[in-house]
Short mmCIF file of C-alpha atoms in Angstrom, two decimals:
data_model
loop_
_atom_site.label_atom_id
_atom_site.label_comp_id
_atom_site.label_asym_id
_atom_site.label_seq_id
_atom_site.Cartn_x
_atom_site.Cartn_y
_atom_site.Cartn_z
CA MET F 1 -40.12 -2.25 -22.18
CA LEU F 2 -36.85 -4.16 -21.66
CA LYS F 3 -34.86 -1.00 -22.42
CA LYS F 4 -36.80 0.98 -19.80
CA LEU F 5 -36.29 -1.80 -17.25
CA ILE F 6 -32.54 -1.82 -17.87
CA ILE F 7 -32.33 1.98 -17.55
CA LEU F 8 -34.40 1.87 -14.35
CA ASN F 9 -32.13 -0.75 -12.80
CA LEU F 10 -29.00 1.16 -13.80
CA THR F 11 -30.46 4.30 -12.25
CA LYS F 12 -31.12 2.44 -9.00
CA ILE F 13 -27.54 1.16 -8.98
CA ILE F 14 -26.16 4.67 -9.53
CA GLN F 15 -28.33 6.03 -6.74
CA TRP F 16 -27.32 3.25 -4.34
CA ASP F 17 -25.16 4.79 -1.61
CA LEU F 18 -22.55 2.05 -1.62
CA SER F 19 -22.22 1.57 -5.38
CA GLY F 20 -19.27 3.95 -5.73
CA ILE F 21 -17.20 2.32 -2.99
CA LEU F 22 -18.13 -1.16 -4.26
CA PHE F 23 -16.74 -0.47 -7.71
CA PHE F 24 -13.69 1.06 -6.05
CA GLY F 25 -13.45 -2.25 -4.20
CA PHE F 26 -13.54 -4.09 -7.52
CA PHE F 27 -10.61 -1.90 -8.58
CA LEU F 28 -8.55 -2.87 -5.51
CA ILE F 29 -9.45 -6.54 -5.74
CA GLY F 30 -8.74 -6.44 -9.47
CA ILE F 31 -5.11 -5.45 -8.87
CA ILE F 32 -4.78 -8.34 -6.39
CA LEU F 33 -6.32 -11.13 -8.45
CA PRO F 34 -4.91 -12.50 -11.73
CA VAL F 35 -7.48 -10.82 -13.98
CA ASN F 36 -7.25 -8.78 -17.15
CA SER F 37 -5.60 -5.43 -16.36
CA SER F 38 -8.47 -3.52 -17.98
CA ILE F 39 -10.96 -4.78 -15.37
CA PRO F 40 -9.61 -2.82 -12.36
CA ILE F 41 -9.18 0.33 -14.48
CA PHE F 42 -12.72 -0.02 -15.83
CA SER F 43 -14.01 -0.50 -12.27
CA LEU F 44 -12.21 2.65 -11.10
CA ILE F 45 -13.74 4.67 -13.94
CA ILE F 46 -17.25 3.39 -13.12
CA SER F 47 -16.69 4.23 -9.44
CA ILE F 48 -15.73 7.80 -10.34
CA LEU F 49 -18.69 8.23 -12.72
CA ILE F 50 -21.10 6.98 -10.05
CA MET F 51 -19.71 9.36 -7.44
CA ILE F 52 -19.80 12.30 -9.86
CA ASN F 53 -23.44 11.49 -10.71
CA ARG F 54 -24.36 11.16 -7.05
CA GLU F 55 -22.50 14.12 -5.57
CA LYS F 56 -22.96 16.45 -8.57
CA LYS F 57 -19.98 18.52 -7.40
CA SER F 58 -16.52 17.72 -6.09
CA ASN F 59 -15.35 18.27 -2.52
CA GLN F 60 -13.72 21.63 -1.97
CA LEU F 61 -10.24 21.44 -0.50
CA SER F 62 -9.82 23.25 2.80
CA LEU F 63 -6.63 25.18 3.57
CA ASN F 64 -5.41 22.30 5.76
CA GLN F 65 -6.02 19.81 2.98
CA PHE F 66 -4.23 21.94 0.41
CA GLN F 67 -1.23 22.25 2.73
CA ALA F 68 -1.29 18.48 3.21
CA MET F 69 -1.21 18.02 -0.58
CA VAL F 70 1.72 20.37 -1.23
CA PRO F 71 4.57 17.83 -0.67
CA MET F 72 2.75 15.31 -2.86
CA LEU F 73 2.29 17.90 -5.62
CA PHE F 74 6.03 18.58 -5.60
CA PHE F 75 6.69 14.83 -5.73
CA LEU F 76 4.40 14.49 -8.76
CA LEU F 77 6.23 17.39 -10.40
CA SER F 78 9.52 15.59 -9.75
CA VAL F 79 8.14 12.48 -11.48
CA LEU F 80 7.31 14.54 -14.59
CA ILE F 81 10.76 16.15 -14.55
CA SER F 82 12.39 12.76 -14.09
CA ILE F 83 10.52 11.32 -17.07
CA PHE F 84 11.19 14.35 -19.29
CA PHE F 85 14.94 14.39 -18.58
CA SER F 86 15.31 10.61 -18.40
CA GLU F 87 18.16 8.88 -20.17
CA THR F 88 15.52 6.52 -21.59
CA VAL F 89 12.37 8.66 -21.93
CA LYS F 90 10.25 6.03 -23.68
CA ASN F 91 11.03 3.34 -21.11
CA SER F 92 10.52 5.73 -18.18
CA LEU F 93 7.18 6.84 -19.56
CA TYR F 94 5.94 3.30 -20.19
CA LEU F 95 6.95 1.98 -16.77
CA SER F 96 5.40 5.02 -15.05
CA ALA F 97 1.88 4.18 -16.32
CA PRO F 98 0.74 3.08 -12.81
CA PHE F 99 1.28 6.68 -11.66
CA LEU F 100 -1.51 7.80 -13.97
CA VAL F 101 -3.93 5.21 -12.56
CA ALA F 102 -2.87 6.12 -9.02
CA LEU F 103 -3.37 9.82 -9.75
CA VAL F 104 -6.94 9.17 -10.91
CA MET F 105 -7.52 7.13 -7.76
CA LEU F 106 -6.06 9.94 -5.63
CA TYR F 107 -8.42 12.44 -7.26
CA SER F 108 -11.43 10.21 -6.60
CA ILE F 109 -10.56 9.85 -2.90
CA VAL F 110 -9.79 13.52 -2.30
CA ALA F 111 -12.42 15.17 -4.48
CA LEU F 112 -15.30 12.71 -4.87
CA PHE F 113 -15.54 10.25 -2.00
CA PRO F 114 -18.35 11.09 0.45
CA ARG F 115 -17.35 10.92 4.12
CA ASN F 116 -19.16 7.59 4.67
CA ASP F 117 -17.33 6.01 1.75
CA ILE F 118 -13.99 7.13 3.18
CA ILE F 119 -14.83 5.32 6.42
CA ASN F 120 -15.99 2.23 4.50
CA LEU F 121 -12.63 2.29 2.71
CA SER F 122 -10.97 0.95 5.90
CA ILE F 123 -13.24 -2.10 5.79
CA LEU F 124 -12.48 -2.57 2.11
CA LEU F 125 -8.72 -2.42 2.66
CA SER F 126 -8.97 -4.89 5.53
CA PHE F 127 -10.97 -7.26 3.34
CA SER F 128 -8.51 -6.89 0.44
CA ALA F 129 -5.61 -7.86 2.71
CA LEU F 130 -7.61 -10.82 4.00
CA LEU F 131 -8.40 -12.00 0.48
CA LEU F 132 -4.77 -11.93 -0.65
CA ALA F 133 -3.64 -13.61 2.57
CA LEU F 134 -6.14 -16.46 2.18
CA ILE F 135 -5.22 -17.03 -1.48
CA SER F 136 -1.51 -17.10 -0.59
CA LEU F 137 -2.12 -19.57 2.23
CA LEU F 138 -4.19 -21.78 -0.04
CA TYR F 139 -1.35 -22.17 -2.54
CA SER F 140 1.21 -22.76 0.21
CA PHE F 141 -0.86 -25.73 1.40
CA ILE F 142 -1.78 -27.31 -1.94
CA LEU F 143 1.62 -27.07 -3.63
CA PRO F 144 4.12 -29.87 -2.90
CA THR F 145 7.11 -27.50 -2.56
CA ASP F 146 8.16 -25.68 0.61
CA ASN F 147 9.70 -22.77 -1.33
CA PRO F 148 7.82 -19.47 -0.68
CA SER F 149 8.98 -18.09 -4.04
CA GLU F 150 7.21 -20.97 -5.79
CA TRP F 151 4.05 -20.31 -3.78
CA ILE F 152 4.15 -16.65 -4.83
CA LYS F 153 4.66 -17.64 -8.45
CA HIS F 154 1.58 -19.87 -8.46
CA VAL F 155 -0.61 -17.28 -6.72
CA ASN F 156 -0.12 -15.36 -9.97
CA SER F 157 -1.18 -12.07 -8.42
CA PRO F 158 -0.07 -8.97 -10.39
CA ILE F 159 1.28 -7.40 -7.20
CA LEU F 160 3.31 -10.39 -5.96
CA ILE F 161 6.71 -10.88 -7.56
CA SER F 162 8.58 -12.21 -4.52
CA PRO F 163 7.75 -13.01 -0.87
CA ASN F 164 8.95 -9.51 0.01
CA ASP F 165 5.89 -8.12 -1.77
CA LEU F 166 3.89 -9.40 1.18
CA SER F 167 4.80 -5.99 2.62
CA PHE F 168 1.51 -5.07 0.92
CA LEU F 169 -0.21 -6.92 3.77
CA SER F 170 1.99 -5.19 6.34
CA VAL F 171 0.96 -1.75 5.13
CA LEU F 172 -2.77 -2.60 5.09
CA THR F 173 -2.86 -4.42 8.45
CA PRO F 174 -2.97 -1.16 10.52
CA PHE F 175 -6.38 -0.48 8.95
CA SER F 176 -7.58 -3.80 10.37
CA VAL F 177 -6.08 -3.03 13.78
CA ALA F 178 -7.78 0.37 13.97
CA LEU F 179 -11.09 -1.20 12.93
CA LEU F 180 -10.68 -3.83 15.63
CA PHE F 181 -10.17 -1.19 18.32
CA LEU F 182 -13.07 1.00 17.24
CA SER F 183 -15.69 -1.59 16.20
CA LYS F 184 -18.31 -3.13 18.43
CA ARG F 185 -17.51 -6.72 19.20
CA PHE F 186 -18.99 -9.50 17.10
CA THR F 187 -20.03 -7.16 14.29
CA ILE F 188 -19.17 -8.01 10.67
CA ARG F 189 -16.41 -5.42 10.43
CA TYR F 190 -14.95 -6.57 13.76
CA PHE F 191 -14.85 -10.14 12.44
CA ILE F 192 -13.28 -9.07 9.11
CA ALA F 193 -10.62 -7.03 10.93
CA LEU F 194 -9.75 -9.80 13.38
CA VAL F 195 -9.52 -12.57 10.78
CA SER F 196 -7.54 -10.27 8.46
CA ILE F 197 -4.94 -9.51 11.16
CA VAL F 198 -4.46 -13.19 12.03
CA ALA F 199 -4.34 -14.30 8.38
CA CYS F 200 -1.83 -11.60 7.42
CA CYS F 201 0.41 -12.48 10.39
CA ILE F 202 0.31 -16.16 9.42
CA VAL F 203 1.24 -15.40 5.80
CA VAL F 204 4.21 -13.07 6.39
CA VAL F 205 5.68 -15.43 9.00
CA TYR F 206 4.95 -18.67 7.13
CA PHE F 207 6.42 -17.19 3.93
CA LYS F 208 9.52 -16.22 5.96
CA SER F 209 9.51 -12.56 4.93
CA ARG F 210 11.67 -10.70 7.45
CA GLY F 211 10.93 -7.22 6.16
CA ALA F 212 7.18 -7.78 5.95
CA THR F 213 7.05 -9.28 9.46
CA LEU F 214 9.01 -6.45 11.09
CA SER F 215 7.11 -3.70 9.30
CA MET F 216 3.77 -5.35 10.13
CA LEU F 217 4.73 -5.59 13.79
CA ALA F 218 5.76 -1.92 13.79
CA GLY F 219 2.47 -0.85 12.16
CA ILE F 220 0.38 -2.86 14.63
CA ILE F 221 2.22 -1.45 17.65
CA ALA F 222 1.98 2.10 16.24
CA VAL F 223 -1.82 1.91 16.10
CA ALA F 224 -1.89 0.28 19.55
CA ILE F 225 0.15 3.17 21.01
CA LEU F 226 -2.49 5.65 19.89
CA HIS F 227 -5.16 3.64 21.70
CA HIS F 228 -3.05 3.12 24.85
CA ASN F 229 -2.81 -0.63 24.30
CA ALA F 230 0.81 -0.76 23.18
CA LEU F 231 2.13 -3.20 25.80
CA ARG F 232 -0.77 -5.66 25.60
CA ILE F 233 -0.95 -5.63 21.80
CA SER F 234 2.83 -5.87 21.46
CA ILE F 235 2.95 -8.96 23.66
CA ILE F 236 -0.01 -10.57 21.87
CA SER F 237 1.49 -9.83 18.43
CA ILE F 238 4.93 -11.16 19.32
CA ILE F 239 3.44 -14.31 20.89
CA LEU F 240 1.26 -14.87 17.80
CA ILE F 241 4.25 -14.47 15.47
CA MET F 242 6.41 -16.77 17.58
CA CYS F 243 3.70 -19.44 17.72
CA ILE F 244 3.26 -19.35 13.96
CA ASP F 245 7.03 -19.53 13.46
CA ALA F 246 7.28 -22.41 15.95
CA LEU F 247 4.81 -24.40 13.84
CA ASN F 248 7.09 -23.67 10.87
CA SER F 249 10.23 -24.96 12.65
CA PHE F 250 11.36 -21.41 13.54
CA SER F 251 12.31 -20.77 9.91
CA LEU F 252 11.77 -17.02 10.18
CA LEU F 253 13.78 -16.76 13.40
CA HIS F 254 16.66 -18.58 11.72
CA ARG F 255 16.55 -16.16 8.78
CA LEU F 256 16.62 -13.20 11.18
CA GLU F 257 19.64 -14.65 12.97
CA VAL F 258 21.68 -14.96 9.77
CA THR F 259 20.49 -11.73 8.14
CA PHE F 260 23.92 -10.14 7.76
CA ASP F 261 25.47 -13.39 6.52
CA ASP F 262 22.64 -14.06 4.09
CA PRO F 263 23.67 -13.83 0.40
CA SER F 264 20.56 -11.72 -0.24
CA PHE F 265 21.88 -9.07 2.15
CA GLN F 266 25.16 -8.95 0.27
CA VAL F 267 23.23 -8.50 -2.98
CA ARG F 268 21.28 -5.64 -1.40
CA THR F 269 24.42 -3.82 -0.33
CA ASP F 270 25.79 -4.14 -3.88
CA LEU F 271 22.55 -2.68 -5.25
CA TRP F 272 22.70 0.20 -2.75
CA ARG F 273 26.27 1.01 -3.85
CA ILE F 274 25.14 1.12 -7.48
CA ALA F 275 22.21 3.39 -6.63
CA TRP F 276 24.43 5.66 -4.55
CA GLY F 277 26.87 5.87 -7.44
CA MET F 278 24.01 6.97 -9.71
CA PHE F 279 22.99 9.65 -7.21
CA SER F 280 26.57 10.88 -6.92
CA THR F 281 26.79 11.51 -10.66
CA SER F 282 23.44 13.32 -10.90
CA PRO F 283 22.35 14.47 -7.43
CA LEU F 284 19.80 17.11 -8.44
CA ILE F 285 17.35 15.46 -10.86
CA GLY F 286 18.74 11.91 -11.05
CA HIS F 287 19.02 9.74 -14.14
CA GLY F 288 15.30 9.34 -14.84
CA MET F 289 12.36 7.21 -13.69
CA HIS F 290 13.10 3.47 -13.68
CA THR F 291 16.65 3.86 -15.01
CA PHE F 292 18.22 1.86 -12.18
CA MET F 293 17.71 -1.30 -14.23
CA ILE F 294 20.17 0.07 -16.79
CA TYR F 295 23.00 0.45 -14.28
CA GLN F 296 22.56 -2.68 -12.15
CA ALA F 297 24.65 -5.73 -13.01
CA VAL F 298 22.87 -8.53 -11.13
CA ASN F 299 19.63 -8.72 -13.14
CA ILE F 300 17.55 -7.09 -10.37
CA PRO F 301 15.77 -3.99 -11.71
CA TRP F 302 15.12 -2.26 -8.37
CA ALA F 303 17.45 -1.17 -5.57
CA HIS F 304 15.68 -2.88 -2.63
CA ASN F 305 15.52 0.51 -0.93
CA LEU F 306 12.93 3.03 -2.07
CA TYR F 307 14.76 6.05 -0.67
CA ILE F 308 18.09 5.48 -2.33
CA GLU F 309 16.35 4.35 -5.53
CA VAL F 310 14.42 7.64 -5.69
CA MET F 311 17.65 9.54 -5.01
CA ALA F 312 19.33 7.71 -7.90
CA GLN F 313 16.46 8.13 -10.35
CA GLN F 314 14.85 11.43 -9.31
CA GLY F 315 17.64 13.09 -7.36
CA LEU F 316 17.06 15.46 -4.47
CA VAL F 317 14.18 16.99 -6.44
CA GLY F 318 12.24 13.73 -5.94
CA PHE F 319 13.70 12.49 -2.66
CA ALA F 320 12.95 15.63 -0.62
CA PRO F 321 9.17 15.75 -1.33
CA LEU F 322 8.88 11.96 -0.91
CA LEU F 323 10.50 12.14 2.52
CA LEU F 324 8.46 15.22 3.46
CA THR F 325 5.24 13.49 2.40
CA LEU F 326 5.96 10.45 4.58
CA ILE F 327 6.98 12.59 7.56
CA THR F 328 3.95 14.89 7.40
CA MET F 329 1.59 11.93 6.95
CA THR F 330 3.03 10.23 10.00
CA VAL F 331 3.20 13.30 12.26
CA PHE F 332 -0.14 14.87 11.45
CA SER F 333 -2.11 11.60 11.38
CA TRP F 334 -0.71 10.99 14.88
CA LYS F 335 -1.83 14.45 16.00
CA ILE F 336 -5.30 14.07 14.50
CA SER F 337 -5.75 10.65 16.07
CA SER F 338 -4.49 11.90 19.45
CA ASN F 339 -7.15 14.60 19.42
CA ASN F 340 -9.88 12.22 18.24
CA LYS F 341 -9.54 8.66 19.51
CA ASP F 342 -12.51 7.54 17.40
CA ASN F 343 -10.86 8.53 14.12
CA VAL F 344 -10.29 5.13 12.50
CA LEU F 345 -8.63 6.57 9.42
CA ALA F 346 -6.14 8.79 11.27
CA SER F 347 -4.77 5.95 13.40
CA SER F 348 -4.78 3.68 10.32
CA VAL F 349 -2.75 6.15 8.26
CA PHE F 350 -0.32 6.60 11.17
CA GLY F 351 0.36 2.87 11.45
CA ALA F 352 0.37 2.29 7.68
CA SER F 353 2.80 5.18 7.12
CA ILE F 354 5.24 3.68 9.61
CA ALA F 355 4.91 0.22 8.06
CA PHE F 356 5.42 1.72 4.58
CA ALA F 357 8.45 3.75 5.69
CA ILE F 358 10.12 0.70 7.26
CA SER F 359 9.35 -1.55 4.29
CA ALA F 360 10.82 1.12 2.00
CA MET F 361 14.21 0.69 3.68
CA VAL F 362 14.68 -2.90 2.52
CA GLU F 363 12.42 -3.63 -0.42
CA LEU F 364 9.90 -1.22 -1.92
CA SER F 365 10.18 0.28 -5.39
CA PHE F 366 7.92 2.44 -7.52
CA LEU F 367 8.57 -0.10 -10.24
CA ARG F 368 6.03 -2.22 -8.32
CA MET F 369 2.46 -1.24 -9.18
CA TRP F 370 1.13 -1.90 -5.69
CA VAL F 371 3.69 0.42 -4.09
CA VAL F 372 2.51 3.30 -6.29
CA ILE F 373 -1.17 2.52 -5.65
CA VAL F 374 -0.79 2.15 -1.87
CA PHE F 375 1.37 5.27 -1.54
CA PHE F 376 -1.19 7.40 -3.39
CA LEU F 377 -3.99 5.71 -1.44
CA LEU F 378 -2.41 6.67 1.89
CA VAL F 379 -1.87 10.24 0.72
CA GLY F 380 -5.51 10.49 -0.42
CA ILE F 381 -6.87 9.25 2.90
CA TYR F 382 -4.43 11.51 4.77
CA VAL F 383 -5.64 14.57 2.86
CA ARG F 384 -9.25 13.67 3.66
CA ILE F 385 -8.63 13.39 7.40
CA CYS F 386 -7.13 16.90 7.29
CA GLU F 387 -10.55 18.34 6.37
CA LYS F 388 -10.84 20.41 9.55
#
């Protein structure tokens, strides 16, 4: 009797329309919170199994979707080539494990997610950003230090290594902005989007992250442009950021003023020179995935610039499809959103792509798990909005 009851309840869960996206949500939240690494992977697998059971067959790619996937397929091929010809194959393979998880996630979004779940994904991403922002703020208030790096350390999130990793919030905020524009006022998703935007703005400014603040502002304005609210939203966003910074003694403004004199900028330029030197010696296929850490001399294992890091490690074979993927995502999501103002996902991908591209200039690295996950996530959503 108990066995039948358990089976019946499991069947009801599998048949529940939102169960697939909920377990996918557990996957996203699992990579944010300090939990065992097997939990998010297990959640992703359950999500896929539920969607397979419910849909019975995978979504068929249209010609437009296949064309949208082509640059990404070449990028994935470049990753395999880069691992195979790496100067340290074992290390490159081990550190590239997040690509496998991200690839499974990409497959689930492109081939399995029902249309309603794709739309619900915007709400989920907005909520995930809100959750991480609130946790970060909590630690900044309860810890006696005023050092953002110490706050990040105590948050203990797998995706936060330094305050610059708050670019994660910058890339997800455009999803909240699009939801805000296209939701009815005073609904749950409108409230989640609004609170998420404010919380994320507070965190990136209060933690004095210049790159995250600028990329977030760019992503917000990009979505606003599509909805013909660029001027109003730009003014509101800038005023909000300035007010938050004023309460923090204009710490962020001071950091922006001394950017080129900041020791961290000098370190970045040194890292860029090293990466460029690597590219110069092997311009076609690079030195191998995650080999930058072998050549750097300042104990920083990434180049603080995704583009030049990919050039150094994967050569032109990897850089060209990466750049093409970002350009096509940005251009075609803009076109799709221009033709359909109610397309939440298209305007979200447009803003998030711009925020990602800007963040990549000063910080991002595929050595960071969240960068791999978010990049594949954006590509998956982009492919889905190219259905017609």
